[in-house]
């Protein structure tokens, strides 16, 4: 029910502003709500599932592992530019990030399997971590596309040198729905 109310209010804004607010503004606002809120809703769903307190960490480890390894590999070995959406990213960094995410998730699986009553197969997690890394990078690039469209460098100045909160969680947001599908049924 919230979406129809929000859309009605937004159209009221278009009419009340004498058309200074446009239909494009409404579309962008609704997209932002669906993108952020809709994707983020899957994080608590995973956490509340059976063994969710262990599974939820795969999202963060894959996203952060990808970001960290992509940065260091890209700085050291990056020669081939990846995309105009984010010109500093390299193919080498992207590959390094994916390999790093898989390694980190496999180490985490080793810990889970060794110290809890949960058992997760390594080959499945290797595939899941690979998929998560690719999707996380897509989420990061999607946020870059939004910033390019809006002609802004960062979503806010809240975290100096790192952009806003959305800049820190863009890959995690993208992973939520897919993580729910891939993780919730493995145990």
Short mmCIF file of N, CA and C in Angstrom, two decimals, residues 21 38 43 48 64 70 79 82 90-91 98 103 115 140-141 177:
data_model
loop_
_atom_site.label_atom_id
_atom_site.label_comp_id
_atom_site.label_asym_id
_atom_site.label_seq_id
_atom_site.Cartn_x
_atom_site.Cartn_y
_atom_site.Cartn_z
N UNK A 21 8.39 20.15 -10.69
CA UNK A 21 8.74 18.74 -10.49
C UNK A 21 8.14 18.00 -11.66
N UNK A 38 13.71 -2.02 -1.47
CA UNK A 38 13.35 -3.35 -1.98
C UNK A 38 14.49 -4.34 -1.89
N UNK A 43 18.10 -8.63 3.33
CA UNK A 43 19.14 -8.84 4.34
C UNK A 43 18.53 -9.38 5.64
N UNK A 48 17.15 -13.85 9.51
CA UNK A 48 16.14 -14.51 10.34
C UNK A 48 15.89 -15.97 9.94
N UNK A 64 32.95 -7.20 0.59
CA UNK A 64 34.15 -6.55 1.09
C UNK A 64 35.42 -7.19 0.54
N UNK A 70 40.05 -6.30 -5.27
CA UNK A 70 39.99 -5.57 -6.55
C UNK A 70 40.84 -4.31 -6.47
N UNK A 79 46.00 -2.77 -15.78
CA UNK A 79 46.45 -2.13 -17.01
C UNK A 79 45.29 -1.89 -17.99
N UNK A 82 38.16 -1.27 -17.36
CA UNK A 82 37.02 -2.18 -17.36
C UNK A 82 35.79 -1.56 -17.99
N UNK A 90 39.75 -1.72 -13.24
CA UNK A 90 40.45 -2.47 -14.28
C UNK A 90 39.95 -3.91 -14.34
N UNK A 91 40.18 -4.54 -15.47
CA UNK A 91 39.83 -5.95 -15.63
C UNK A 91 40.62 -6.79 -14.64
N UNK A 98 37.31 -11.03 -7.55
CA UNK A 98 36.51 -12.25 -7.57
C UNK A 98 37.28 -13.41 -6.94
N UNK A 103 38.16 -17.01 -2.16
CA UNK A 103 39.09 -17.50 -1.12
C UNK A 103 38.57 -17.17 0.28
N UNK A 115 33.56 -25.39 13.40
CA UNK A 115 33.22 -24.93 14.75
C UNK A 115 31.72 -24.80 15.03
N UNK A 140 28.03 -2.19 -7.60
CA UNK A 140 28.93 -1.04 -7.48
C UNK A 140 28.90 -0.21 -8.77
N UNK A 141 28.93 -0.89 -9.91
CA UNK A 141 28.88 -0.18 -11.19
C UNK A 141 27.51 0.45 -11.45
N UNK A 177 18.88 -9.81 -2.79
CA UNK A 177 17.88 -10.73 -3.37
C UNK A 177 18.49 -12.04 -3.87
#
